[in-house]
Short mmCIF file of C-alpha atoms in Angstrom, two decimals:
data_model
loop_
_atom_site.label_atom_id
_atom_site.label_comp_id
_atom_site.label_asym_id
_atom_site.label_seq_id
_atom_site.Cartn_x
_atom_site.Cartn_y
_atom_site.Cartn_z
CA ASP G 58 11.93 -7.57 -4.86
CA GLY G 59 9.36 -8.92 -2.35
CA GLY G 60 7.16 -5.95 -0.28
CA ILE G 61 4.59 -3.39 -0.12
CA THR G 62 3.92 -0.85 -3.40
CA GLN G 63 2.56 2.47 -2.67
CA SER G 64 1.15 4.90 -5.35
CA PRO G 65 1.14 8.35 -5.45
CA LYS G 66 3.61 9.30 -3.25
CA TYR G 67 2.30 12.86 -2.90
CA LEU G 68 -1.31 13.84 -3.89
CA PHE G 69 -3.46 16.52 -4.06
CA ARG G 70 -7.47 16.61 -4.31
CA LYS G 71 -9.15 19.74 -4.80
CA GLU G 72 -12.80 19.98 -2.28
CA GLY G 73 -15.52 17.84 -3.79
CA GLN G 74 -13.19 15.64 -5.86
CA ASN G 75 -12.66 11.05 -4.75
CA VAL G 76 -8.91 9.86 -4.79
CA THR G 77 -7.72 6.49 -4.54
CA LEU G 78 -4.67 6.00 -3.14
CA SER G 79 -3.05 2.12 -4.69
CA CYS G 80 -1.90 -0.55 -2.37
CA GLU G 81 -0.18 -3.68 -4.69
CA GLN G 82 1.89 -6.58 -2.16
CA ASN G 83 3.57 -9.62 -3.30
CA LEU G 84 4.29 -10.94 -0.19
CA ASN G 85 1.36 -13.94 -0.21
CA HIS G 86 -0.60 -12.13 2.76
CA ASP G 87 -3.44 -12.14 3.71
CA ALA G 88 -4.56 -9.68 5.13
CA MET G 89 -4.05 -6.01 4.31
CA TYR G 90 -5.06 -2.64 6.78
CA TRP G 91 -5.01 0.90 6.04
CA TYR G 92 -4.31 3.19 8.67
CA ARG G 93 -4.40 7.13 8.70
CA GLN G 94 -1.48 8.91 10.55
CA ASP G 95 -2.38 12.87 11.81
CA PRO G 96 0.79 14.08 13.84
CA GLY G 97 0.95 13.71 17.25
CA GLN G 98 -1.88 11.21 16.93
CA GLY G 99 -0.48 8.37 15.79
CA LEU G 100 -1.77 5.35 13.81
CA ARG G 101 -5.35 4.99 13.30
CA LEU G 102 -7.26 2.09 11.44
CA ILE G 103 -9.73 3.02 9.15
CA TYR G 104 -10.16 -0.71 7.19
CA TYR G 105 -8.67 -3.83 6.76
CA SER G 106 -9.70 -7.00 4.79
CA GLN G 107 -8.30 -10.41 5.43
CA ILE G 108 -9.66 -11.99 2.04
CA VAL G 109 -10.38 -11.09 -1.68
CA ASN G 110 -13.79 -9.77 -1.44
CA ASP G 111 -14.37 -8.87 2.02
CA PHE G 112 -13.17 -6.20 4.30
CA GLN G 113 -13.97 -4.53 7.36
CA LYS G 114 -14.60 -1.16 8.21
CA GLY G 115 -11.95 0.38 10.92
CA ASP G 116 -12.15 2.73 13.94
CA ILE G 117 -12.03 6.13 11.57
CA ALA G 118 -14.09 4.40 7.93
CA GLU G 119 -15.84 6.94 7.52
CA GLY G 120 -15.26 8.97 3.47
CA TYR G 121 -13.25 5.87 3.10
CA SER G 122 -13.91 3.00 0.87
CA VAL G 123 -11.73 0.39 -0.14
CA SER G 124 -11.72 -3.03 -2.72
CA ARG G 125 -10.17 -6.58 -2.36
CA GLU G 126 -10.57 -8.08 -5.69
CA LYS G 127 -7.29 -9.67 -6.34
CA LYS G 128 -5.22 -10.92 -2.93
CA GLU G 129 -2.43 -8.70 -4.02
CA SER G 130 -4.20 -5.29 -3.91
CA PHE G 131 -5.79 -2.95 -1.32
CA PRO G 132 -7.13 0.12 -3.25
CA LEU G 133 -7.89 3.02 -0.50
CA THR G 134 -10.64 5.75 -2.06
CA VAL G 135 -11.25 9.11 0.07
CA THR G 136 -14.26 10.28 -1.15
CA SER G 137 -15.42 13.57 -1.38
CA ALA G 138 -17.70 12.92 1.81
CA GLN G 139 -13.92 13.09 4.36
CA LYS G 140 -14.38 16.31 5.86
CA ASN G 141 -10.14 16.82 6.91
CA PRO G 142 -8.60 14.40 4.37
CA THR G 143 -5.35 15.81 4.83
CA ALA G 144 -2.70 12.58 6.03
CA PHE G 145 -0.22 10.47 5.64
CA TYR G 146 -2.03 6.90 4.42
CA LEU G 147 0.01 3.84 5.00
CA CYS G 148 -1.29 0.74 3.91
CA ALA G 149 0.11 -2.82 5.90
CA SER G 150 -0.64 -6.53 4.91
CA GLY G 151 0.00 -9.72 7.14
CA PRO G 152 -0.97 -13.20 8.11
CA LEU G 153 -4.02 -13.63 8.77
CA SER G 154 -3.10 -13.97 12.41
CA GLY G 155 -3.15 -10.78 12.75
CA ASN G 156 0.11 -10.64 15.36
CA THR G 157 2.45 -9.14 12.75
CA ILE G 158 1.88 -6.23 10.29
CA TYR G 159 4.80 -4.92 7.60
CA PHE G 160 3.76 -1.32 6.20
CA GLY G 161 4.40 0.08 2.99
CA GLU G 162 6.25 3.54 2.81
CA GLY G 163 3.02 5.57 3.25
CA SER G 164 1.05 8.47 1.16
CA TRP G 165 0.80 11.85 1.52
CA LEU G 166 -2.95 13.54 0.28
CA THR G 167 -3.55 16.87 0.71
CA VAL G 168 -5.97 18.72 -0.01
CA VAL G 169 -6.07 21.97 -2.42
CA GLY A 806 -10.11 1.76 20.59
CA GLN A 807 -8.15 0.22 23.22
CA GLN A 808 -4.25 2.47 23.35
CA LEU A 809 -1.12 1.23 24.86
CA ASN A 810 0.76 3.99 27.20
CA GLN A 811 4.00 4.10 25.25
CA SER A 812 6.70 6.68 27.30
CA PRO A 813 8.45 8.76 27.24
CA GLN A 814 6.71 10.67 24.21
CA SER A 815 10.34 12.19 23.53
CA MET A 816 14.04 11.76 24.51
CA PHE A 817 16.73 14.73 23.99
CA ILE A 818 19.98 12.19 24.19
CA GLN A 819 23.82 12.01 23.10
CA GLU A 820 25.13 10.60 20.77
CA GLY A 821 27.00 7.37 22.42
CA GLU A 822 24.53 7.12 24.78
CA ASP A 823 21.93 4.42 25.77
CA VAL A 824 18.01 5.02 25.14
CA SER A 825 15.64 3.08 27.14
CA MET A 826 11.40 3.12 26.04
CA ASN A 827 8.37 1.10 26.92
CA CYS A 828 4.53 -0.03 26.86
CA THR A 829 2.16 -0.31 29.22
CA SER A 830 -1.26 -1.68 29.06
CA SER A 831 -4.48 -2.85 31.24
CA SER A 832 -4.97 -5.57 29.23
CA ILE A 833 -3.32 -8.53 28.22
CA PHE A 834 -1.02 -9.34 24.55
CA ASN A 835 -0.26 -11.81 23.10
CA THR A 836 2.36 -10.33 20.92
CA TRP A 837 4.47 -6.78 21.12
CA LEU A 838 5.98 -5.85 17.95
CA TRP A 839 8.51 -2.40 17.52
CA TYR A 840 8.69 -0.65 14.52
CA LYS A 841 10.63 2.49 13.68
CA GLN A 842 10.11 5.48 11.42
CA ASP A 843 11.74 8.15 9.56
CA PRO A 844 10.23 11.42 8.63
CA GLY A 845 8.26 10.81 5.74
CA GLU A 846 8.59 6.85 5.60
CA GLY A 847 6.18 3.82 6.43
CA PRO A 848 7.16 1.74 9.74
CA VAL A 849 9.67 -0.76 9.72
CA LEU A 850 9.94 -3.34 12.28
CA LEU A 851 13.02 -3.84 13.72
CA ILE A 852 11.71 -6.41 16.90
CA ALA A 853 9.01 -8.88 17.52
CA LEU A 854 7.98 -10.30 20.62
CA TYR A 855 5.99 -13.62 20.74
CA LYS A 856 6.36 -15.23 23.93
CA ALA A 857 6.05 -13.43 27.40
CA GLY A 858 9.19 -12.76 29.49
CA GLU A 859 10.70 -12.94 25.38
CA LEU A 860 14.58 -10.82 25.32
CA THR A 861 15.19 -10.82 21.37
CA SER A 862 18.16 -8.51 20.43
CA ASN A 863 18.71 -6.25 16.68
CA GLY A 864 22.32 -5.30 17.23
CA ARG A 865 21.84 -2.44 19.43
CA LEU A 866 18.38 -2.78 20.09
CA THR A 867 17.24 -5.48 22.95
CA ALA A 868 13.56 -5.72 23.48
CA GLN A 869 11.36 -7.54 26.27
CA PHE A 870 7.92 -8.65 26.14
CA GLY A 871 7.59 -8.22 30.07
CA ILE A 872 6.34 -11.25 32.44
CA THR A 873 2.68 -9.92 33.44
CA ARG A 874 2.02 -9.35 29.49
CA LYS A 875 1.01 -6.00 29.94
CA ASP A 876 4.02 -4.23 28.84
CA SER A 877 7.00 -4.44 26.91
CA PHE A 878 10.31 -1.87 26.94
CA LEU A 879 13.22 -1.24 23.86
CA ASN A 880 16.21 -0.55 24.93
CA ILE A 881 18.98 1.08 22.22
CA SER A 882 22.32 0.63 23.30
CA ALA A 883 25.37 3.64 22.28
CA SER A 884 23.48 6.38 20.06
CA ILE A 885 24.33 7.12 16.41
CA PRO A 886 22.56 9.71 14.19
CA SER A 887 20.78 7.49 11.76
CA ASP A 888 18.63 5.99 15.31
CA VAL A 889 16.36 9.56 15.15
CA GLY A 890 13.59 9.33 14.08
CA ILE A 891 9.63 8.07 15.89
CA TYR A 892 9.39 4.58 17.47
CA PHE A 893 6.56 3.44 18.35
CA CYS A 894 5.15 0.09 20.29
CA ALA A 895 1.88 -1.90 19.11
CA GLY A 896 0.52 -5.55 21.01
CA GLN A 897 -2.23 -7.80 19.33
CA LEU A 898 -4.90 -8.25 22.24
CA GLU A 899 -5.85 -11.62 23.79
CA SER A 900 -8.95 -10.48 23.72
CA GLY A 901 -9.44 -9.84 19.89
CA GLY A 902 -10.19 -11.50 17.71
CA GLY A 903 -6.85 -10.58 16.00
CA ALA A 904 -8.84 -9.98 12.48
CA ASP A 905 -8.39 -6.15 13.29
CA GLY A 906 -4.72 -6.00 13.44
CA LEU A 907 -2.39 -4.78 16.31
CA THR A 908 -2.96 -1.60 18.70
CA PHE A 909 -0.41 1.16 18.67
CA GLY A 910 1.60 3.24 21.05
CA LYS A 911 1.24 7.10 19.61
CA GLY A 912 5.28 6.66 20.07
CA THR A 913 8.31 7.66 21.42
CA HIS A 914 10.02 10.55 18.90
CA LEU A 915 14.10 10.14 19.67
CA ILE A 916 16.16 13.10 18.93
CA ILE A 917 19.94 13.26 19.27
CA GLN A 918 21.68 16.94 19.91
CA PRO A 919 25.16 17.74 18.76
#
């Protein structure tokens, strides 16, 4: 089936740890995105990428890192520098025009 | 970044009622999209609008791209229990390069009372 697959669905992080969220798409989309969702704050853009080996910071990139080694994959690393990482993380992809975005099912990250 | 004003923030309705929500901005948009998000899931695209004045339906859902290109509305007719969720509007700014995708509203939380 075509779509965007995020894993894991639930992840727990200890203080000081880096964790990586996976995102894979088989829709042949050029653009990929990571959003963070907190209650009452809507969606905030973390990073986006239009092409392999290139990515740009979004509105809240501090404490996060990404890579785009393959067109299909755009993993997000939440580093220990991110002070408040507990949130719902959404990966998305779409055409290069940026006028339509499709979302994965999301990953919950909780700091313990 | 630029925010869309989405209203109402929440709606409490009876099953069978019609629903209307909208998004407005002071900026001009090239595209308007409407998504629905169920608890703990990713948003699902409901309707996409790419032309000013465009009116598009998807089953009981109807959305329109405002002719000023600064607003859009979504109507749901004869609501049913599975319509419960959060509805987001999103748009692509005319002034933006497009690379960073869409601007999102904060959502309308639809609740159906028994």
